[in-house]
Amino acid sequence: MRGMAAPGSKTLIVVPAFNESEAIGDVVGAVRAEMPDADCLVIDDASTDDTAAIAAARGATVMRLPVNLGVGGAMRAGYRWACERGYDIVVQVDGDGQHPAHEIHALIADLEHADIVIGARFAGADGAGARGPRRLAMWILAHTISRIARTRLTDTTSGFKATGPRAIRLFARNYPAEYLGDTVEALVIASRAGLRIRQRAVAMRERQGGTPSQSALRATVHLMRSCLALCIALTKPRASIGPAWSSTEGLVVS
Amino acid sequence: MSATLYVFGIVAALAVLVVIFMLLRRGTLRERHAVWWFVGGLLALIVAVFPQLLAWTARLIGVEVPANLIFFVAIALLVLLSLQHSAELTRAEDRIRTLTEHIAMLNLRVHQLERTEEKRDGEE
């Protein structure tokens, strides 16, 4: 046993992907090699390239969104699928290949003591590697969310996450699609709903193409949007975990 | 104020109300979106029929030029309407998101069902 949360628990690896035809094959391959017993669900966020075909050829189950929804929308669909299909663990792995598949076991092992485990980049040094407004934004986000979650978090915008059954039920209904909604706001929602969040330091690979923008203007805009997202998330009404998701929820005419 | 101007004001306000009514009747405009347009049209009609009312209200509030009161009310109404539209847009986007997710999930389920069906047929 490789430290699963509970023996025999069903695990789903969710890979949100938008035009990732270059990286998706290796991501699915690595996930399938590391986690042969888990199911791998690639959520193709209305890609215009052959992301879906490549993922399917490498053995993943592919859910194709007919309209581009962003990571938040893709992940909520993933959580809904997991909830409906009775999965106990969902691990989010981004389709661009920056999340190391061999760390998935470690994240899942930590679920024994938590509902959400974040795979954090540069854990230990807040915002190391970033400067100016971007670093300030990281610091504000990390410190505010650490206080709400009552645990030390350094990387709140990481998409590499393992979630247990309670978090899956919560996220099937409440997973924001806005800016930073899938990372920062989701963490705020989870900790305010009483879920336990932990982080685990993870060495991430470089992005496969496309460097994050470092321009001062962009960084300042990012800072302002993060603060706004944080303020809104903190003042929203609390969400409760709720029962298991059913496939007709939200579509039943009342 | 000349008689032509008086009549012109009433006709313009009535025209707005008639257009709103026509759109409602044809189903182009839904009732809940038409409420504020209707309020605006009615206010315009009242002011057109009783211009003294505008002057009186302006004096009451302390607006020196009565026309400014019209501009203020009109702009406030437009801002509110615009906000309402943004809120409606958000709601509509949210519904599209939910529907998109459901369609994607149903699609995947149908696909999986078809595959098991094919497998069963192949075995027979």
Tab-separated table of C-alpha atoms in Angstrom:
chain	number	residue	atom	x	y	z
A	1	MET	CA	0.000	0.000	0.000
A	2	ARG	CA	1.371	3.344	-0.982
A	3	GLY	CA	-0.202	5.401	1.778
A	4	MET	CA	-3.667	5.715	0.334
A	5	ALA	CA	-6.205	7.632	2.423
A	6	ALA	CA	-8.214	4.430	2.777
A	7	PRO	CA	-7.529	1.050	1.211
A	8	GLY	CA	-9.632	0.472	-1.871
A	9	SER	CA	-10.504	4.131	-2.345
A	10	LYS	CA	-11.350	5.149	-5.889
A	11	THR	CA	-9.015	7.779	-7.249
A	12	LEU	CA	-9.605	10.080	-10.197
A	13	ILE	CA	-6.837	12.187	-11.704
A	14	VAL	CA	-8.422	15.214	-13.358
A	15	VAL	CA	-6.371	17.018	-15.998
A	16	PRO	CA	-7.871	20.290	-17.223
A	17	ALA	CA	-6.387	21.046	-20.639
A	18	PHE	CA	-6.811	23.809	-23.175
A	19	ASN	CA	-4.785	23.518	-26.385
A	20	GLU	CA	-2.095	21.368	-24.768
A	21	SER	CA	-1.494	18.952	-27.649
A	22	GLU	CA	2.276	19.191	-27.137
A	23	ALA	CA	2.327	18.328	-23.448
A	24	ILE	CA	-0.859	16.356	-22.806
A	25	GLY	CA	0.422	13.029	-24.161
A	26	ASP	CA	3.334	12.943	-21.726
A	27	VAL	CA	1.179	14.127	-18.836
A	28	VAL	CA	-1.356	11.342	-19.372
A	29	GLY	CA	1.428	8.822	-19.931
A	30	ALA	CA	3.192	9.801	-16.690
A	31	VAL	CA	-0.046	9.787	-14.687
A	32	ARG	CA	-1.046	6.362	-16.016
A	33	ALA	CA	2.400	4.965	-15.307
A	34	GLU	CA	2.475	6.341	-11.754
A	35	MET	CA	-1.136	5.568	-10.887
A	36	PRO	CA	-2.161	2.424	-12.796
A	37	ASP	CA	-5.163	1.824	-10.521
A	38	ALA	CA	-6.529	5.337	-10.801
A	39	ASP	CA	-8.718	6.656	-13.606
A	40	CYS	CA	-7.419	9.582	-15.595
A	41	LEU	CA	-9.995	12.094	-16.788
A	42	VAL	CA	-8.798	14.763	-19.195
A	43	ILE	CA	-11.194	17.674	-19.446
A	44	ASP	CA	-10.725	19.247	-22.821
A	45	ASP	CA	-11.794	22.862	-22.403
A	46	ALA	CA	-12.993	23.329	-25.989
A	47	SER	CA	-9.485	23.077	-27.443
A	48	THR	CA	-9.016	23.865	-31.115
A	49	ASP	CA	-6.134	21.424	-31.543
A	50	ASP	CA	-6.082	17.630	-31.141
A	51	THR	CA	-5.631	17.610	-27.339
A	52	ALA	CA	-8.637	15.315	-26.884
A	53	ALA	CA	-7.527	12.782	-29.480
A	54	ILE	CA	-3.979	12.562	-28.090
A	55	ALA	CA	-5.237	12.165	-24.510
A	56	ALA	CA	-7.685	9.447	-25.562
A	57	ALA	CA	-4.953	7.635	-27.525
A	58	ARG	CA	-2.777	7.573	-24.390
A	59	GLY	CA	-5.567	5.909	-22.436
A	60	ALA	CA	-7.319	8.755	-20.664
A	61	THR	CA	-11.057	9.207	-20.424
A	62	VAL	CA	-11.798	12.482	-22.180
A	63	MET	CA	-14.623	14.863	-21.355
A	64	ARG	CA	-14.993	17.551	-24.000
A	65	LEU	CA	-16.560	20.843	-22.990
A	66	PRO	CA	-18.470	22.321	-25.937
A	67	VAL	CA	-17.711	25.887	-24.766
A	68	ASN	CA	-14.483	27.189	-23.222
A	69	LEU	CA	-15.066	27.681	-19.489
A	70	GLY	CA	-11.571	28.163	-18.058
A	71	VAL	CA	-9.895	26.025	-15.390
A	72	GLY	CA	-12.632	26.676	-12.825
A	73	GLY	CA	-15.400	25.450	-15.101
A	74	ALA	CA	-13.403	22.461	-16.251
A	75	MET	CA	-12.581	21.465	-12.681
A	76	ARG	CA	-16.161	21.806	-11.449
A	77	ALA	CA	-17.223	19.454	-14.221
A	78	GLY	CA	-14.475	17.098	-13.021
A	79	TYR	CA	-15.640	17.267	-9.409
A	80	ARG	CA	-19.218	16.679	-10.489
A	81	TRP	CA	-18.181	13.655	-12.477
A	82	ALA	CA	-16.175	12.362	-9.500
A	83	CYS	CA	-19.095	12.932	-7.131
A	84	GLU	CA	-21.573	11.227	-9.415
A	85	ARG	CA	-19.277	8.283	-10.073
A	86	GLY	CA	-18.413	7.767	-6.400
A	87	TYR	CA	-14.718	8.656	-6.424
A	88	ASP	CA	-13.144	9.258	-3.006
A	89	ILE	CA	-10.085	11.162	-4.158
A	90	VAL	CA	-9.583	13.694	-6.925
A	91	VAL	CA	-6.123	14.920	-7.869
A	92	GLN	CA	-5.835	17.915	-10.166
A	93	VAL	CA	-2.831	17.815	-12.486
A	94	ASP	CA	-2.463	20.598	-15.035
A	95	GLY	CA	-2.257	19.642	-18.693
A	96	ASP	CA	0.842	21.736	-19.400
A	97	GLY	CA	3.186	19.278	-17.746
A	98	GLN	CA	4.502	21.441	-14.914
A	99	HIS	CA	3.143	19.161	-12.181
A	100	PRO	CA	5.335	16.099	-11.492
A	101	ALA	CA	3.213	12.934	-11.608
A	102	HIS	CA	5.456	11.051	-9.173
A	103	GLU	CA	4.450	13.433	-6.390
A	104	ILE	CA	0.786	12.376	-6.629
A	105	HIS	CA	1.344	9.508	-4.168
A	106	ALA	CA	2.716	11.909	-1.572
A	107	LEU	CA	-0.244	14.291	-1.946
A	108	ILE	CA	-2.722	11.423	-1.583
A	109	ALA	CA	-0.859	10.073	1.458
A	110	ASP	CA	-1.279	13.434	3.185
A	111	LEU	CA	-5.047	13.293	2.639
A	112	GLU	CA	-5.159	11.062	5.706
A	113	HIS	CA	-4.872	14.186	7.833
A	114	ALA	CA	-6.539	16.715	5.560
A	115	ASP	CA	-9.356	17.280	3.070
A	116	ILE	CA	-7.208	19.207	0.620
A	117	VAL	CA	-3.475	18.875	0.046
A	118	ILE	CA	-1.804	21.527	-2.087
A	119	GLY	CA	1.358	20.695	-3.952
A	120	ALA	CA	3.210	23.955	-3.321
A	121	ARG	CA	6.002	25.365	-5.432
A	122	PHE	CA	8.911	26.798	-3.462
A	123	ALA	CA	7.338	25.915	-0.119
A	124	GLY	CA	9.170	27.594	2.721
A	125	ALA	CA	10.063	30.829	0.969
A	126	ASP	CA	7.062	33.069	0.339
A	127	GLY	CA	7.133	34.339	-3.199
A	128	ALA	CA	10.779	33.484	-3.791
A	129	GLY	CA	11.693	33.967	-7.405
A	130	ALA	CA	9.154	36.747	-7.860
A	131	ARG	CA	9.677	40.461	-7.353
A	132	GLY	CA	7.705	43.633	-6.803
A	133	PRO	CA	3.909	43.649	-7.005
A	134	ARG	CA	3.729	39.964	-7.912
A	135	ARG	CA	5.660	39.036	-4.816
A	136	LEU	CA	3.449	41.308	-2.700
A	137	ALA	CA	0.339	39.673	-4.153
A	138	MET	CA	1.702	36.220	-3.292
A	139	TRP	CA	2.551	37.361	0.221
A	140	ILE	CA	-0.902	38.851	0.845
A	141	LEU	CA	-2.695	35.800	-0.541
A	142	ALA	CA	-0.507	33.337	1.367
A	143	HIS	CA	-0.811	35.128	4.693
A	144	THR	CA	-4.543	35.826	4.515
A	145	ILE	CA	-5.457	32.301	3.493
A	146	SER	CA	-3.042	30.792	6.009
A	147	ARG	CA	-4.909	32.658	8.744
A	148	ILE	CA	-8.331	31.504	7.554
A	149	ALA	CA	-7.185	27.922	7.040
A	150	ARG	CA	-5.253	27.961	10.350
A	151	THR	CA	-2.205	26.366	8.747
A	152	ARG	CA	0.877	27.723	7.032
A	153	LEU	CA	0.399	27.962	3.267
A	154	THR	CA	2.973	29.516	0.996
A	155	ASP	CA	1.683	28.842	-2.501
A	156	THR	CA	-2.038	29.484	-2.753
A	157	THR	CA	-2.204	29.724	-6.531
A	158	SER	CA	-0.958	26.221	-7.213
A	159	GLY	CA	-3.238	24.066	-9.323
A	160	PHE	CA	-1.636	20.830	-8.113
A	161	LYS	CA	-4.115	19.603	-5.506
A	162	ALA	CA	-5.422	16.394	-3.990
A	163	THR	CA	-8.930	16.464	-2.536
A	164	GLY	CA	-10.777	14.015	-0.321
A	165	PRO	CA	-14.469	13.027	-0.308
A	166	ARG	CA	-15.734	16.040	1.674
A	167	ALA	CA	-13.904	18.492	-0.567
A	168	ILE	CA	-15.193	16.720	-3.681
A	169	ARG	CA	-18.785	17.113	-2.498
A	170	LEU	CA	-18.222	20.789	-1.711
A	171	PHE	CA	-16.448	21.565	-4.989
A	172	ALA	CA	-19.069	19.762	-7.088
A	173	ARG	CA	-21.359	22.649	-6.223
A	174	ASN	CA	-19.027	25.504	-5.400
A	175	TYR	CA	-16.101	25.930	-7.700
A	176	PRO	CA	-15.766	29.490	-8.977
A	177	ALA	CA	-14.827	30.155	-12.591
A	178	GLU	CA	-13.592	33.703	-12.034
A	179	TYR	CA	-10.025	35.038	-11.970
A	180	LEU	CA	-8.128	33.097	-9.288
A	181	GLY	CA	-11.456	31.468	-8.446
A	182	ASP	CA	-10.167	27.963	-9.014
A	183	THR	CA	-7.252	28.452	-6.641
A	184	VAL	CA	-7.577	31.282	-4.120
A	185	GLU	CA	-11.353	31.482	-3.838
A	186	ALA	CA	-11.748	27.703	-3.794
A	187	LEU	CA	-9.364	27.537	-0.812
A	188	VAL	CA	-11.300	30.258	1.003
A	189	ILE	CA	-14.595	28.471	0.348
A	190	ALA	CA	-13.131	25.190	1.560
A	191	SER	CA	-11.629	26.514	4.773
A	192	ARG	CA	-14.751	28.483	5.622
A	193	ALA	CA	-16.787	25.311	5.111
A	194	GLY	CA	-14.595	23.704	7.771
A	195	LEU	CA	-12.300	21.610	5.579
A	196	ARG	CA	-8.702	21.043	6.623
A	197	ILE	CA	-6.053	22.216	4.184
A	198	ARG	CA	-2.412	21.170	4.183
A	199	GLN	CA	0.428	21.819	1.810
A	200	ARG	CA	3.333	19.737	0.676
A	201	ALA	CA	6.464	21.090	-0.932
A	202	VAL	CA	6.829	19.934	-4.501
A	203	ALA	CA	9.525	20.579	-7.054
A	204	MET	CA	7.744	21.733	-10.180
A	205	ARG	CA	9.072	21.467	-13.654
A	206	GLU	CA	9.396	24.490	-15.880
A	207	ARG	CA	6.352	25.312	-17.952
A	208	GLN	CA	6.474	23.595	-21.310
A	209	GLY	CA	6.487	26.760	-23.364
A	210	GLY	CA	4.999	30.149	-22.512
A	211	THR	CA	6.673	31.992	-19.637
A	212	PRO	CA	4.556	33.775	-17.016
A	213	SER	CA	4.455	37.479	-17.710
A	214	GLN	CA	6.772	39.540	-15.536
A	215	SER	CA	5.874	43.029	-16.753
A	216	ALA	CA	5.351	45.497	-13.901
A	217	LEU	CA	1.983	46.641	-15.189
A	218	ARG	CA	0.668	43.093	-15.498
A	219	ALA	CA	1.976	42.301	-12.030
A	220	THR	CA	0.229	45.328	-10.541
A	221	VAL	CA	-3.043	44.414	-12.238
A	222	HIS	CA	-2.592	40.893	-10.882
A	223	LEU	CA	-2.060	42.310	-7.387
A	224	MET	CA	-5.237	44.377	-7.558
A	225	ARG	CA	-7.314	41.552	-8.979
A	226	SER	CA	-6.016	39.149	-6.314
A	227	CYS	CA	-6.946	41.554	-3.533
A	228	LEU	CA	-10.395	42.070	-5.031
A	229	ALA	CA	-10.912	38.317	-5.470
A	230	LEU	CA	-9.809	37.771	-1.891
A	231	CYS	CA	-12.126	40.478	-0.502
A	232	ILE	CA	-15.098	39.083	-2.396
A	233	ALA	CA	-14.333	35.502	-1.404
A	234	LEU	CA	-14.068	36.506	2.258
A	235	THR	CA	-17.412	38.311	2.328
A	236	LYS	CA	-19.440	35.732	0.420
A	237	PRO	CA	-21.935	33.659	2.378
A	238	ARG	CA	-20.493	30.397	3.662
A	239	ALA	CA	-21.062	27.281	1.586
A	240	SER	CA	-21.871	23.969	3.203
A	241	ILE	CA	-20.562	20.611	2.063
A	242	GLY	CA	-23.929	19.130	1.076
A	243	PRO	CA	-24.943	15.640	0.042
A	244	ALA	CA	-23.575	13.649	-2.891
A	245	TRP	CA	-24.054	15.174	-6.308
A	246	SER	CA	-26.793	13.747	-8.508
A	247	SER	CA	-26.737	14.023	-12.254
A	248	THR	CA	-30.020	15.932	-12.465
A	249	GLU	CA	-29.205	18.548	-9.834
A	250	GLY	CA	-29.750	22.088	-11.024
A	251	LEU	CA	-31.677	20.895	-14.055
A	252	VAL	CA	-34.866	19.882	-12.287
A	253	VAL	CA	-37.560	22.428	-12.991
A	254	SER	CA	-38.961	23.687	-9.733
B	1	MET	CA	-43.023	77.323	-23.747
B	2	SER	CA	-44.651	77.123	-27.175
B	3	ALA	CA	-47.611	74.831	-27.867
B	4	THR	CA	-45.628	72.846	-30.478
B	5	LEU	CA	-42.904	72.085	-27.964
B	6	TYR	CA	-45.532	70.983	-25.412
B	7	VAL	CA	-47.170	68.630	-27.929
B	8	PHE	CA	-43.768	67.365	-29.125
B	9	GLY	CA	-42.803	66.356	-25.573
B	10	ILE	CA	-46.022	64.407	-25.069
B	11	VAL	CA	-45.761	62.703	-28.462
B	12	ALA	CA	-42.145	61.676	-27.819
B	13	ALA	CA	-42.982	60.192	-24.409
B	14	LEU	CA	-46.005	58.383	-25.822
B	15	ALA	CA	-43.899	57.028	-28.700
B	16	VAL	CA	-41.434	55.519	-26.216
B	17	LEU	CA	-44.244	53.857	-24.271
B	18	VAL	CA	-45.864	52.520	-27.450
B	19	VAL	CA	-42.548	51.052	-28.659
B	20	ILE	CA	-42.000	49.330	-25.303
B	21	PHE	CA	-45.531	47.958	-25.419
B	22	MET	CA	-45.081	46.670	-28.969
B	23	LEU	CA	-41.811	44.944	-28.050
B	24	LEU	CA	-43.475	43.335	-25.045
B	25	ARG	CA	-46.395	42.146	-27.168
B	26	ARG	CA	-44.104	40.624	-29.776
B	27	GLY	CA	-42.079	38.869	-27.103
B	28	THR	CA	-38.862	40.700	-28.050
B	29	LEU	CA	-38.672	42.236	-24.574
B	30	ARG	CA	-39.410	40.300	-21.415
B	31	GLU	CA	-41.593	41.935	-18.809
B	32	ARG	CA	-38.957	41.937	-16.069
B	33	HIS	CA	-36.483	43.722	-18.309
B	34	ALA	CA	-39.099	46.238	-19.447
B	35	VAL	CA	-40.031	47.519	-15.987
B	36	TRP	CA	-37.398	50.247	-15.785
B	37	TRP	CA	-37.904	51.325	-19.385
B	38	PHE	CA	-41.593	51.647	-18.600
B	39	VAL	CA	-40.857	53.707	-15.481
B	40	GLY	CA	-38.660	56.002	-17.575
B	41	GLY	CA	-41.302	56.404	-20.253
B	42	LEU	CA	-44.004	57.156	-17.714
B	43	LEU	CA	-41.848	59.767	-15.964
B	44	ALA	CA	-41.183	61.423	-19.319
B	45	LEU	CA	-44.895	61.485	-20.071
B	46	ILE	CA	-45.784	62.998	-16.696
B	47	VAL	CA	-43.174	65.719	-17.070
B	48	ALA	CA	-44.299	66.388	-20.655
B	49	VAL	CA	-47.950	66.813	-19.603
B	50	PHE	CA	-47.265	68.807	-16.407
B	51	PRO	CA	-44.066	70.824	-16.911
B	52	GLN	CA	-44.874	72.788	-13.724
B	53	LEU	CA	-44.327	69.590	-11.777
B	54	LEU	CA	-40.687	69.513	-12.924
B	55	ALA	CA	-40.088	73.113	-11.922
B	56	TRP	CA	-41.767	72.501	-8.565
B	57	THR	CA	-39.702	69.390	-7.817
B	58	ALA	CA	-36.495	71.132	-8.876
B	59	ARG	CA	-37.241	74.006	-6.486
B	60	LEU	CA	-38.083	71.540	-3.730
B	61	ILE	CA	-34.777	69.691	-4.035
B	62	GLY	CA	-32.800	72.875	-4.709
B	63	VAL	CA	-31.828	72.250	-8.336
B	64	GLU	CA	-31.437	75.674	-9.951
B	65	VAL	CA	-31.952	74.677	-13.571
B	66	PRO	CA	-34.926	72.259	-13.841
B	67	ALA	CA	-33.468	70.648	-16.977
B	68	ASN	CA	-30.539	69.418	-14.873
B	69	LEU	CA	-32.990	67.414	-12.793
B	70	ILE	CA	-34.126	65.646	-15.967
B	71	PHE	CA	-30.520	64.858	-16.883
B	72	PHE	CA	-29.805	63.600	-13.393
B	73	VAL	CA	-32.824	61.303	-13.289
B	74	ALA	CA	-32.220	60.080	-16.841
B	75	ILE	CA	-28.547	59.270	-16.202
B	76	ALA	CA	-29.365	57.555	-12.909
B	77	LEU	CA	-31.969	55.439	-14.648
B	78	LEU	CA	-29.551	54.472	-17.424
B	79	VAL	CA	-26.805	53.569	-14.957
B	80	LEU	CA	-29.212	51.360	-13.000
B	81	LEU	CA	-30.387	49.676	-16.191
B	82	SER	CA	-26.828	49.067	-17.302
B	83	LEU	CA	-26.018	47.504	-13.935
B	84	GLN	CA	-29.073	45.313	-14.191
B	85	HIS	CA	-27.932	44.155	-17.614
B	86	SER	CA	-24.481	43.262	-16.300
B	87	ALA	CA	-26.082	41.251	-13.509
B	88	GLU	CA	-28.333	39.479	-15.990
B	89	LEU	CA	-25.333	38.721	-18.200
B	90	THR	CA	-23.565	37.140	-15.241
B	91	ARG	CA	-26.592	34.988	-14.483
B	92	ALA	CA	-26.836	33.943	-18.108
B	93	GLU	CA	-23.117	33.053	-18.185
B	94	ASP	CA	-23.562	30.982	-15.055
B	95	ARG	CA	-26.392	29.063	-16.644
B	96	ILE	CA	-24.365	28.472	-19.790
B	97	ARG	CA	-21.561	27.151	-17.612
B	98	THR	CA	-23.857	24.707	-15.819
B	99	LEU	CA	-25.394	23.544	-19.084
B	100	THR	CA	-21.979	23.143	-20.692
B	101	GLU	CA	-20.832	20.951	-17.818
B	102	HIS	CA	-23.983	18.856	-17.997
B	103	ILE	CA	-23.724	18.401	-21.750
B	104	ALA	CA	-20.085	17.365	-21.438
B	105	MET	CA	-20.933	14.848	-18.716
B	106	LEU	CA	-23.886	13.411	-20.632
B	107	ASN	CA	-21.758	13.173	-23.759
B	108	LEU	CA	-19.120	11.199	-21.900
B	109	ARG	CA	-21.755	8.890	-20.397
B	110	VAL	CA	-23.336	8.240	-23.797
B	111	HIS	CA	-19.898	7.596	-25.272
B	112	GLN	CA	-19.055	5.095	-22.536
B	113	LEU	CA	-22.435	3.378	-22.874
B	114	GLU	CA	-21.983	3.059	-26.615
B	115	ARG	CA	-18.573	1.525	-26.101
B	116	THR	CA	-19.842	-1.124	-23.659
B	117	GLU	CA	-22.697	-1.820	-26.058
B	118	GLU	CA	-20.247	-2.335	-28.926
B	119	LYS	CA	-18.140	-4.635	-26.769
B	120	ARG	CA	-21.187	-6.713	-25.853
B	121	ASP	CA	-22.263	-6.934	-29.474
B	122	GLY	CA	-18.780	-8.037	-30.437
B	123	GLU	CA	-18.830	-10.840	-27.867
B	124	GLU	CA	-22.157	-12.212	-29.008
